[in-house]
mmCIF file of C-alpha atoms in Angstrom:
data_model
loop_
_atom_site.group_PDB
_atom_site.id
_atom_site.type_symbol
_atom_site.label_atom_id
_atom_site.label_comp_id
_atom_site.label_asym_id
_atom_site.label_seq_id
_atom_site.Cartn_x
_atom_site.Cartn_y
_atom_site.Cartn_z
ATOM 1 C CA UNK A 1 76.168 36.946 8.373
ATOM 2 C CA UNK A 2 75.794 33.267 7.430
ATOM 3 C CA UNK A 3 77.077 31.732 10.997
ATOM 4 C CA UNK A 4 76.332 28.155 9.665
ATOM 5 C CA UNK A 5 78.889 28.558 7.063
ATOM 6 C CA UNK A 6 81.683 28.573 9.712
ATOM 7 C CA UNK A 7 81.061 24.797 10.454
ATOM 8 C CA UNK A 8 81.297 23.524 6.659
ATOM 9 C CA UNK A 9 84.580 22.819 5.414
ATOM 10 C CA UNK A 10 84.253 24.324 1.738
ATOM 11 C CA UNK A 11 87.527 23.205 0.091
ATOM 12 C CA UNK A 12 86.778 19.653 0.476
ATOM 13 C CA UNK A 13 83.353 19.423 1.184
ATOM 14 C CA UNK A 14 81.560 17.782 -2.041
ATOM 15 C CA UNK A 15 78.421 17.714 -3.393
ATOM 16 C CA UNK A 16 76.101 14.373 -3.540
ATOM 17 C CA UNK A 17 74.880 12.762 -6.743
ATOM 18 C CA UNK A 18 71.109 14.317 -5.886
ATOM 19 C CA UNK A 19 73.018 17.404 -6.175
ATOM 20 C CA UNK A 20 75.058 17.123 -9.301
ATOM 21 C CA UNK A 21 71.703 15.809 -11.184
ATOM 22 C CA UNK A 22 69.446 19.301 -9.864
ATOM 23 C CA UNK A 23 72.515 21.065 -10.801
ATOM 24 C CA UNK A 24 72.239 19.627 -14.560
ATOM 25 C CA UNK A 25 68.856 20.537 -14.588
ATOM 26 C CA UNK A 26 69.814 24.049 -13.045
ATOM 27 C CA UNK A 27 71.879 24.497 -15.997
ATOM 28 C CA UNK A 28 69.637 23.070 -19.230
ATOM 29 C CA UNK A 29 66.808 25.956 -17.782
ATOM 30 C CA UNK A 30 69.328 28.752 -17.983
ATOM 31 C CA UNK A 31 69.975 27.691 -21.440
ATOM 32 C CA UNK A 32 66.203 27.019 -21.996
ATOM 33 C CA UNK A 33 65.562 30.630 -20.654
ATOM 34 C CA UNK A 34 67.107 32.084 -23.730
ATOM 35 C CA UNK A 35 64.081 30.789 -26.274
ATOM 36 C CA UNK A 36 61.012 32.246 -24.194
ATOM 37 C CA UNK A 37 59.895 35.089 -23.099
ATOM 38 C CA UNK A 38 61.081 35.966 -19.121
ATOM 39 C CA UNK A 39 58.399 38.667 -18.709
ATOM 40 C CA UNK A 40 55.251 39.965 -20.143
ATOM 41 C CA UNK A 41 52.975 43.148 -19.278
ATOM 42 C CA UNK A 42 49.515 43.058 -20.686
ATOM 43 C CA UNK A 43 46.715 45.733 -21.133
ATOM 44 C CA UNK A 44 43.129 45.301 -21.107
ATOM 45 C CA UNK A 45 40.853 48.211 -22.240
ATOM 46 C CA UNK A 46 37.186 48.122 -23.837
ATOM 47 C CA UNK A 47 38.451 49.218 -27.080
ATOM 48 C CA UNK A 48 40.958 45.952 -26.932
ATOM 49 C CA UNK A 49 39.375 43.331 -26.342
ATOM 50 C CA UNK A 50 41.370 40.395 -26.718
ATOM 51 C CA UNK A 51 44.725 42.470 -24.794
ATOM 52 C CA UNK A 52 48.087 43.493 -26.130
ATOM 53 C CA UNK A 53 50.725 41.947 -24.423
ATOM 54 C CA UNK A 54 54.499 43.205 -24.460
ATOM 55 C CA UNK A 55 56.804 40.238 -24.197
ATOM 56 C CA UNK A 56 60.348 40.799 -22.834
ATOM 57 C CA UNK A 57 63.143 38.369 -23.891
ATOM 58 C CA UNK A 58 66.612 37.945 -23.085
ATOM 59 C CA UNK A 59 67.259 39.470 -26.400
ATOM 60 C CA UNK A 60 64.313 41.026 -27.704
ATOM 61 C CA UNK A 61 61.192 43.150 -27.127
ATOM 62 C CA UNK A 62 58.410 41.010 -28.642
ATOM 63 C CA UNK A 63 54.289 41.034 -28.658
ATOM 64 C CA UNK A 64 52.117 43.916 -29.949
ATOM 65 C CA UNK A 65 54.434 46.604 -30.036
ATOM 66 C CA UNK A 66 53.505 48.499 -33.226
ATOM 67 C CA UNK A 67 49.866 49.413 -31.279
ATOM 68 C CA UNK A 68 51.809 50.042 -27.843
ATOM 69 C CA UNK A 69 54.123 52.431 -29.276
ATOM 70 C CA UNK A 70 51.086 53.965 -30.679
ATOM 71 C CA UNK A 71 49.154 54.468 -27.791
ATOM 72 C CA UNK A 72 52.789 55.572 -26.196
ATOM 73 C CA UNK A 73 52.989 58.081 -28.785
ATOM 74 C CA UNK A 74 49.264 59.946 -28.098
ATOM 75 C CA UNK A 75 49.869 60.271 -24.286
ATOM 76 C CA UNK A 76 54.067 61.054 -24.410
ATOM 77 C CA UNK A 77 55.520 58.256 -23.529
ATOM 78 C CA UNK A 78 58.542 57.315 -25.542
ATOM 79 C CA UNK A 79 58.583 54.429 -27.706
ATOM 80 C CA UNK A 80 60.210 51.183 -27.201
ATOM 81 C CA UNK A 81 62.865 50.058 -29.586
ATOM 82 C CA UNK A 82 65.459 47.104 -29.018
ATOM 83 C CA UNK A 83 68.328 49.384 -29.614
ATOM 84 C CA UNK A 84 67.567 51.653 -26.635
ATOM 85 C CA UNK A 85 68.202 48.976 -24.151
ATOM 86 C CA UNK A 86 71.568 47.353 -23.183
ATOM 87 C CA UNK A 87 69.983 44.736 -21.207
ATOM 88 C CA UNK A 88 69.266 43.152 -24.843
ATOM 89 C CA UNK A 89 72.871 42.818 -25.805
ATOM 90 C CA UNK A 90 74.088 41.873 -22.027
ATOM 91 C CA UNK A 91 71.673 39.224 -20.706
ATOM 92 C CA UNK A 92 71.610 36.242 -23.680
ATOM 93 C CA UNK A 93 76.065 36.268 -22.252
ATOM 94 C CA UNK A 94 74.611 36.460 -18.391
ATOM 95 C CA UNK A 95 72.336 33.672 -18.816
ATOM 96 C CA UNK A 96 74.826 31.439 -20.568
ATOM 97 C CA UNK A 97 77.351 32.405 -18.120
ATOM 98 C CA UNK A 98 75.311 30.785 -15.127
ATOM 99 C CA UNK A 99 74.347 27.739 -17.629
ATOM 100 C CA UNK A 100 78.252 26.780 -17.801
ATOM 101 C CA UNK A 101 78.333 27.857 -14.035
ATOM 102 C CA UNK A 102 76.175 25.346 -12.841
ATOM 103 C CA UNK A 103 77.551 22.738 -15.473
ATOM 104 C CA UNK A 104 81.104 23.738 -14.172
ATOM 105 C CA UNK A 105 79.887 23.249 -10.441
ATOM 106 C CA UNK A 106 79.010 19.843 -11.448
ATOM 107 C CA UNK A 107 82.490 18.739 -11.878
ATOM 108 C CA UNK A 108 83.573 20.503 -9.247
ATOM 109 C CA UNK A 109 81.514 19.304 -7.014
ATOM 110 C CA UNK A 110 82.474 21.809 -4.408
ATOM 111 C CA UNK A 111 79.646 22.881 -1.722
ATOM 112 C CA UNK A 112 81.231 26.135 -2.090
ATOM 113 C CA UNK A 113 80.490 26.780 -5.701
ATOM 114 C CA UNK A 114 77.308 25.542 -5.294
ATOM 115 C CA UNK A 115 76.811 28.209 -2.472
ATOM 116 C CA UNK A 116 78.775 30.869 -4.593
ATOM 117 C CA UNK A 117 76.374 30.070 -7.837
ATOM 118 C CA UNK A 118 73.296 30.743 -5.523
ATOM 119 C CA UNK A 119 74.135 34.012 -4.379
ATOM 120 C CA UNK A 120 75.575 35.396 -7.157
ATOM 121 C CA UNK A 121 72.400 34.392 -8.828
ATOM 122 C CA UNK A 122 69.831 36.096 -6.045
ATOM 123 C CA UNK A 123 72.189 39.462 -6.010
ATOM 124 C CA UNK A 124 71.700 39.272 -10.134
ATOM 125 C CA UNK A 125 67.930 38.861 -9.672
ATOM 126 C CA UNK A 126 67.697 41.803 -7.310
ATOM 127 C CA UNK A 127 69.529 43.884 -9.658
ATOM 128 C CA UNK A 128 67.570 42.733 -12.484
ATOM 129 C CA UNK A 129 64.319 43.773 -10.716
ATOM 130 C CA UNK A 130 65.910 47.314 -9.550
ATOM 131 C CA UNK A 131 67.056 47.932 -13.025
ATOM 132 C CA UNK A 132 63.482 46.812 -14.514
ATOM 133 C CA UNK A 133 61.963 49.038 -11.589
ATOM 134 C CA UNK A 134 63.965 51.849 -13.754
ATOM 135 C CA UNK A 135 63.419 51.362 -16.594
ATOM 136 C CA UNK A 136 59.593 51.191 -15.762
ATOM 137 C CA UNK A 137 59.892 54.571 -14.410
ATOM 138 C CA UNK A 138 61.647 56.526 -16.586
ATOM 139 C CA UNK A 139 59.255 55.428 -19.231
ATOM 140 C CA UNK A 140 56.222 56.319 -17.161
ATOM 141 C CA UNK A 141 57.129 59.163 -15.900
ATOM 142 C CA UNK A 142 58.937 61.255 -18.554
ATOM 143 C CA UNK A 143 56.683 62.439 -20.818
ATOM 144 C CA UNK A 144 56.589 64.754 -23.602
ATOM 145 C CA UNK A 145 54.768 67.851 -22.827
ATOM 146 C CA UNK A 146 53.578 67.918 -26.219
ATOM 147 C CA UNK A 147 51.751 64.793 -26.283
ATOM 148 C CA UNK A 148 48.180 65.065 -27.857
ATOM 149 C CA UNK A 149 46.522 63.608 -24.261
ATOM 150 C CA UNK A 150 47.811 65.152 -21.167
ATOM 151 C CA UNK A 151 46.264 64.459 -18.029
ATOM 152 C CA UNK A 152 47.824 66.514 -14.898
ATOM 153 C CA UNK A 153 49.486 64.517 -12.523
ATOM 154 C CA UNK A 154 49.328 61.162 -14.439
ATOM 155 C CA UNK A 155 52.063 58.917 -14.765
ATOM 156 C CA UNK A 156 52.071 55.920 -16.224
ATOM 157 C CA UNK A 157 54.638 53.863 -14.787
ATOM 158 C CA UNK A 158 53.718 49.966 -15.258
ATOM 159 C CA UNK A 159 53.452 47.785 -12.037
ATOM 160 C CA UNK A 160 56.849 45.550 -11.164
ATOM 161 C CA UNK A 161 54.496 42.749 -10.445
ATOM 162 C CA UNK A 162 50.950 42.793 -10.536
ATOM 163 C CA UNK A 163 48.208 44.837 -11.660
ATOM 164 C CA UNK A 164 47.782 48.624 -11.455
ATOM 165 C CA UNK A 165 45.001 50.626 -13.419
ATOM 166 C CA UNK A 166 46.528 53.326 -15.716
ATOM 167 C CA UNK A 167 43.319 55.602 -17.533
ATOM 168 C CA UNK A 168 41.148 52.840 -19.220
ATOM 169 C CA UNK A 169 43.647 50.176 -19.757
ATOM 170 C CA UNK A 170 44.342 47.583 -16.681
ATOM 171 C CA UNK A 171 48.348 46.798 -16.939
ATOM 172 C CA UNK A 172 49.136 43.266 -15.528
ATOM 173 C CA UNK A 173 52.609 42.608 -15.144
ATOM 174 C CA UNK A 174 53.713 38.979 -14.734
ATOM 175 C CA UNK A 175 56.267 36.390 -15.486
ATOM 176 C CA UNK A 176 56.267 34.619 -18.658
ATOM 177 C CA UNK A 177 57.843 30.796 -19.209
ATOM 178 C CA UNK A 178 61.185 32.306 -19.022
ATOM 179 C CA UNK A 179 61.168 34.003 -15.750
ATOM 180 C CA UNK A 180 59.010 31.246 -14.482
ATOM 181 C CA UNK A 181 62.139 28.705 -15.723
ATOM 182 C CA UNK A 182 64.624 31.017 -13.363
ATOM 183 C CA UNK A 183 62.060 31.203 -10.698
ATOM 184 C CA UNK A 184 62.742 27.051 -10.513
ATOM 185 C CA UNK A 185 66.234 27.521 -10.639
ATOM 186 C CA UNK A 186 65.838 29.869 -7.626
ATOM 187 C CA UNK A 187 64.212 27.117 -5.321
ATOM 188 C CA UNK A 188 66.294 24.413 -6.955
ATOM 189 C CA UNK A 189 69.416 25.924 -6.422
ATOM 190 C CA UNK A 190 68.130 27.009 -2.737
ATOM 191 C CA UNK A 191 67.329 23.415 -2.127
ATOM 192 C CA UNK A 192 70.820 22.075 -3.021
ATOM 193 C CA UNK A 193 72.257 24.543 -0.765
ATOM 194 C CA UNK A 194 69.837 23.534 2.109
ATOM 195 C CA UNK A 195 70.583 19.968 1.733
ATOM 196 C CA UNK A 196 74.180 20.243 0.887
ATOM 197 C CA UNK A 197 75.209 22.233 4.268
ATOM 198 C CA UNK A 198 72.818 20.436 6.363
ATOM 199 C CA UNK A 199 71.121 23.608 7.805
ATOM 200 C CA UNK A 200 68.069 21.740 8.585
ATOM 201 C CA UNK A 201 69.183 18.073 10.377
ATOM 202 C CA UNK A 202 65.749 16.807 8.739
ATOM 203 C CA UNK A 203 67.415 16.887 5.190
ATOM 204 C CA UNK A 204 69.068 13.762 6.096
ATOM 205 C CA UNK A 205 66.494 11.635 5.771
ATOM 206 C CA UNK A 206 66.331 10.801 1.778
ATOM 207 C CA UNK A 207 62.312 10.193 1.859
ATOM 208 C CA UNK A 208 62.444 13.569 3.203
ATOM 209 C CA UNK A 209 64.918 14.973 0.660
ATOM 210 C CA UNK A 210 62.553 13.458 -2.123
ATOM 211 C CA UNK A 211 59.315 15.116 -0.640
ATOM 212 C CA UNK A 212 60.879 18.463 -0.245
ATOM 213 C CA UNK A 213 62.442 18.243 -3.644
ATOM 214 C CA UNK A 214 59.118 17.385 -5.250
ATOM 215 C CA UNK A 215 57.305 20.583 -3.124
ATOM 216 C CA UNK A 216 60.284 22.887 -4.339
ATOM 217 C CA UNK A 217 60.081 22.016 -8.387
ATOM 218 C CA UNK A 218 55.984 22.138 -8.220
ATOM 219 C CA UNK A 219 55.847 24.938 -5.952
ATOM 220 C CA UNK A 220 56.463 27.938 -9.137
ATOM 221 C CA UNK A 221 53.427 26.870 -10.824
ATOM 222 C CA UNK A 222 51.138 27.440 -7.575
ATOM 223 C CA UNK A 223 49.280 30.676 -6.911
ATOM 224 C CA UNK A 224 47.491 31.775 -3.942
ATOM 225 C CA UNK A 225 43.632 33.069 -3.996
ATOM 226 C CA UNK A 226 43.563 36.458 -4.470
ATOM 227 C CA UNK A 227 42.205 38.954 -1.679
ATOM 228 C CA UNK A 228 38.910 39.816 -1.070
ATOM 229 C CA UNK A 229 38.714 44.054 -1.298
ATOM 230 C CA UNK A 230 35.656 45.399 0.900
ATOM 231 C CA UNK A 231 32.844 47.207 -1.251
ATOM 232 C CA UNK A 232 32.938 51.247 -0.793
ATOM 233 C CA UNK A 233 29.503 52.066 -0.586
ATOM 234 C CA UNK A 234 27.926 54.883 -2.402
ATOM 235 C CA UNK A 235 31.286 55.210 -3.621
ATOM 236 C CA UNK A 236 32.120 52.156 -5.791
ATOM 237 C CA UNK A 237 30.108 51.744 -9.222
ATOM 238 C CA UNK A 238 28.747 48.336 -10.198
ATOM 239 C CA UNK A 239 31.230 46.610 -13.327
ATOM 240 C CA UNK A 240 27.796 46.038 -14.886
ATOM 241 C CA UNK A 241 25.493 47.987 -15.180
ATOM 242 C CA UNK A 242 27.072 51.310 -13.636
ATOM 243 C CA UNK A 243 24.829 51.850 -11.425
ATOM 244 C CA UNK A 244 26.423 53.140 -7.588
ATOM 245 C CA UNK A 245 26.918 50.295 -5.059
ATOM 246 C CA UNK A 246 24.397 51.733 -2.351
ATOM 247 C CA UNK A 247 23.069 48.563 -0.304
ATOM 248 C CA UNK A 248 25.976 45.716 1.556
ATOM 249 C CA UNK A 249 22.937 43.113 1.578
ATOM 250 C CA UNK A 250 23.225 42.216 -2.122
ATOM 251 C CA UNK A 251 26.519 43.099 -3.505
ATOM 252 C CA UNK A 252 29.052 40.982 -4.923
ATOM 253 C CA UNK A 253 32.697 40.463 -6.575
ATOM 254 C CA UNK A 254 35.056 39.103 -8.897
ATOM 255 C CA UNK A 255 39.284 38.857 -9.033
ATOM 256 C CA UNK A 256 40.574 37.377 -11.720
ATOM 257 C CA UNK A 257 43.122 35.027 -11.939
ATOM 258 C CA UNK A 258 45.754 38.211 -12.575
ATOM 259 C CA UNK A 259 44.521 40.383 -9.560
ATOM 260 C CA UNK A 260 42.118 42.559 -10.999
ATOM 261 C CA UNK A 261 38.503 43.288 -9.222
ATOM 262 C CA UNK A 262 35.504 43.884 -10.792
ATOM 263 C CA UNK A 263 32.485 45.041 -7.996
ATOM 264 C CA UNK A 264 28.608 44.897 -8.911
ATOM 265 C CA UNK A 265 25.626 45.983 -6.776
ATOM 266 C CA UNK A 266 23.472 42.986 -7.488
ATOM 267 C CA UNK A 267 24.601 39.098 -7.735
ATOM 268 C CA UNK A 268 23.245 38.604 -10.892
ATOM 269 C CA UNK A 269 24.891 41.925 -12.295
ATOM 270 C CA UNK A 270 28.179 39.628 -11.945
ATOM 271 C CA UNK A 271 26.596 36.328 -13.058
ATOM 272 C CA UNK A 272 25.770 38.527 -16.850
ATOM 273 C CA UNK A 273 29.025 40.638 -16.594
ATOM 274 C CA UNK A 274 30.854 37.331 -16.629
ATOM 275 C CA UNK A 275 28.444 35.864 -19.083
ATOM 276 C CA UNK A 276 29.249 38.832 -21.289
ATOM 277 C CA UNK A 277 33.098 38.664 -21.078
ATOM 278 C CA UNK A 278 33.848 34.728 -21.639
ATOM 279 C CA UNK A 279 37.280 35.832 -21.622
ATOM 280 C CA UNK A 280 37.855 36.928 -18.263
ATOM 281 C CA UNK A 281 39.009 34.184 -16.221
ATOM 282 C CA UNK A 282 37.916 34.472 -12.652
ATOM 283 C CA UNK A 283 40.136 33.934 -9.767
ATOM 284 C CA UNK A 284 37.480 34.123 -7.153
ATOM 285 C CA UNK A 285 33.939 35.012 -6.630
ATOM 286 C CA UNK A 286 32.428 37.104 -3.711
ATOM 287 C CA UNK A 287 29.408 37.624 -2.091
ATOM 288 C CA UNK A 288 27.764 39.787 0.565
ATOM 289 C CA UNK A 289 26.345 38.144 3.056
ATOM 290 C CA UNK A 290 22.365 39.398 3.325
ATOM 291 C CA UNK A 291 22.292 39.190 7.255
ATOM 292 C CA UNK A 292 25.477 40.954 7.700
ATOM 293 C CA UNK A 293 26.620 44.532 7.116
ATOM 294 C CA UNK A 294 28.708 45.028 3.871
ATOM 295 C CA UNK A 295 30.609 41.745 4.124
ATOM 296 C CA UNK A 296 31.776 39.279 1.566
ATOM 297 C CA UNK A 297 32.423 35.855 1.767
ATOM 298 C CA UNK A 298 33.335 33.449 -1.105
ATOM 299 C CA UNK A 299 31.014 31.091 -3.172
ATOM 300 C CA UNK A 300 32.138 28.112 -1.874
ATOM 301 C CA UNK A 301 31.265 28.891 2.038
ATOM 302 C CA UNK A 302 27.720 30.397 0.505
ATOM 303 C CA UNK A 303 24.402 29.274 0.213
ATOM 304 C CA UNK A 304 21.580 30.591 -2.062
ATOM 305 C CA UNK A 305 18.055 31.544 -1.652
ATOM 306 C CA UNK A 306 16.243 32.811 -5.720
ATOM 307 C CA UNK A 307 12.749 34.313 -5.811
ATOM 308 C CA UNK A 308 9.731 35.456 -3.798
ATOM 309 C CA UNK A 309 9.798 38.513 -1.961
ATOM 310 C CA UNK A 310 13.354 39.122 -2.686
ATOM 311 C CA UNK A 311 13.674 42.630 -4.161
ATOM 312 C CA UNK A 312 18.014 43.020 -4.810
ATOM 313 C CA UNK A 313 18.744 46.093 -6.762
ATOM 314 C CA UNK A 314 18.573 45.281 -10.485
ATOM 315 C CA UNK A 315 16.006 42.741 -9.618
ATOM 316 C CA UNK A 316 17.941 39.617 -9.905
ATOM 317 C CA UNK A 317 16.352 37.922 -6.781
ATOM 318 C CA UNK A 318 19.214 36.199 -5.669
ATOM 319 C CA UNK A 319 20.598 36.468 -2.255
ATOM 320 C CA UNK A 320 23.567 34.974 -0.119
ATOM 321 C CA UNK A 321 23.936 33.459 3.546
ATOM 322 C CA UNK A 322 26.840 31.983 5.564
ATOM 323 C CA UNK A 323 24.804 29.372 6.969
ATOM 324 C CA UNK A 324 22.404 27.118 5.312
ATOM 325 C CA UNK A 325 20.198 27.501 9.006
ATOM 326 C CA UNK A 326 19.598 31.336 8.250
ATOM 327 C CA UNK A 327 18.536 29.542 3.938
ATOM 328 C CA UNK A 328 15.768 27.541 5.775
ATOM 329 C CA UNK A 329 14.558 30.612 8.471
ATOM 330 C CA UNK A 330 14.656 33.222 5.574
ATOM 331 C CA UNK A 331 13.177 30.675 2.663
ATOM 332 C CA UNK A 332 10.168 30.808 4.792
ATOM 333 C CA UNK A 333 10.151 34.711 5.761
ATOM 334 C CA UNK A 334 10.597 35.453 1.740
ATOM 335 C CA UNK A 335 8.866 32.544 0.750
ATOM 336 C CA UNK A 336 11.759 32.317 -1.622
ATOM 337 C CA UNK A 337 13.665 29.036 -2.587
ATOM 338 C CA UNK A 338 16.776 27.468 -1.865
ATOM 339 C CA UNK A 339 19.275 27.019 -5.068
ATOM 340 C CA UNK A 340 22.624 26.191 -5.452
ATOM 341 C CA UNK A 341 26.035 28.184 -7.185
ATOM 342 C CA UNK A 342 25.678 25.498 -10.150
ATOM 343 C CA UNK A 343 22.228 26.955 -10.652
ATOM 344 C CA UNK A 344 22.962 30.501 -9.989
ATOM 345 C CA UNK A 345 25.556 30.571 -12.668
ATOM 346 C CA UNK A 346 23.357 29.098 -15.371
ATOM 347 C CA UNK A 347 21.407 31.974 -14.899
#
């Protein structure tokens, strides 16, 4: 399966000092995993403003959970309780098992404990996430029949990762500074094995080694720009002011930082929706282009034209281009005026 490990002798095959010193830290985040939350799931609705947030620790269920088992209660979901999971009890020993693991591994300084501490850890993370997948489930999908709201067909099974609607609350489901301290043990550990059996010959240059090292540790705090989702016309209502998202020329779009998209027929329906909700932190901002057919492109690649014979849905007078050329051609046509995203937003 692994054909490179054929070619490394693993008895006495040791480790390097770079190693042993990752390793350390490898260990001192296992331990530090135990005192913060690994995962959190968080729910937005109008009638919470400011969230509830469900914080899973190693040992503990933590966050608003008095109003979530509420809510459970009124649409027959069952309520969570510390007692009714064994995870609790099992993962503060699992997590200080792999602590003294890669402490031990120091000292031995084996490649093939540091290989044997990697996978064991990845096969633990993908049961972790099946059992979590489970769990999820059950919980979403078993509901009393009794419950005081039933809709027909609804489950409400939280996403894995991510964000899923579920009625009027948006559920987000994301790591929290525990998970995101195993995460970094994932591509620390992954970069000890790389180096250490010399899969990649470019590992043995040490400038390299530092560079790649440097990418690795950062690399769990990055995030990639969420995806632009097309506008359904006649079909999608604006986030704003409700009104059906009939004409491609003028609409625009928001995706916050967690995933979630928010769609308005007019650009300056977004501009007061975000004015309006200060607490929504925006990933990305969207668009359409006026001389093309229902498509968006982002803010920074756009350029502005405000006023004149501009006549956008709710009357906000702003429109966008995709090339400043097509700004000076329609400024005249509209006798409208060119103005930049700075401006727009102050609007």
């Amino acid at each position: 399966m692994f054909p490179f490990l054929n070619q490394i002798k693993m008895k006495t095959a040791t480790i390097s000092l770079l190693s042993k010193g990752i390793l350390l830290i490898v260990s001192g985040l296992f331990f530090a995993s135990l005192f913060f939350p690994l995962w959190r799931i968080e729910l937005e609705a109008p009638q919470y403003p400011e969230g509830l947030v469900l914080q899973l620790h190693a040992n503990k269920i933590a966050g608003n959970v008095d109003i979530i088992n509420g809510l459970n209660h009124y649409i027959g979901m069952k309520t969570l309780h510390k007692e009714d999971f064994i995870e609790f009890t099992i993962l503060p020993y699992v997590f200080g098992f792999f602590g003294l693991f890669a402490l031990a591994t120091i000292f031995i300084a084996k490649r093939k404990a540091v290989l044997t501490l990697f996978f064991s850890f990845i096969l633990f993370g993908v049961f972790a996430a099946l059992d979590f997948y489970r769990w999820n489930y059950e919980y979403g999908h078993n509901l009393d029949p009794n419950a005081a709201i039933k809709v027909p067909g609804m489950a409400y099974q939280p996403p894995l990762l991510g964000y899923k609607q579920l009625l009027n609350f948006g559920a987000y489901s994301i790591p929290d500074t525990g998970g995101w301290m195993l995460i970094a043990v994932i591509l620390l550990l992954l970069f000890v094995v790389l180096k250490e059996t010399h899969t990649v010959g470019i590992f043995k240059k040490p400038n390299i080694q530092a560079a790649l090292l440097l990418v690795i540790s950062l690399s769990f705090f990055s995030c990639s720009n969420p995806k632009m989702v097309p506008l359904k016309l006649n079909t999608d209502a604006c986030s704003f002011c409700t009104m059906t998202i009939s004409d491609g020329k003028y609409g625009a779009e928001i995706i916050t930082d967690k995933g979630r998209v928010y769609k308005f027929d007019d650009i300056m329906c977004m501009i007061h929706y975000c004015n309006d909700n200060p607490n929504v932190k925006i990933g990305c901002y969207y668009v359409s282009d006026y001389l093309k057919e229902n498509e968006l492109i982002p803010v920074s690649s756009a350029f502005f034209l405000s006023g004149g014979a501009i006549h956008s849905p709710m009357r906000g007078g702003i429109i966008a281009f995709s090339s400043q050329k097509d700004v000076k051609d329609y400024a005249r046509k509209l006798k409208s005026a060119a103005i930049s995203w700075q401006l727009v937003l102050k609007n």
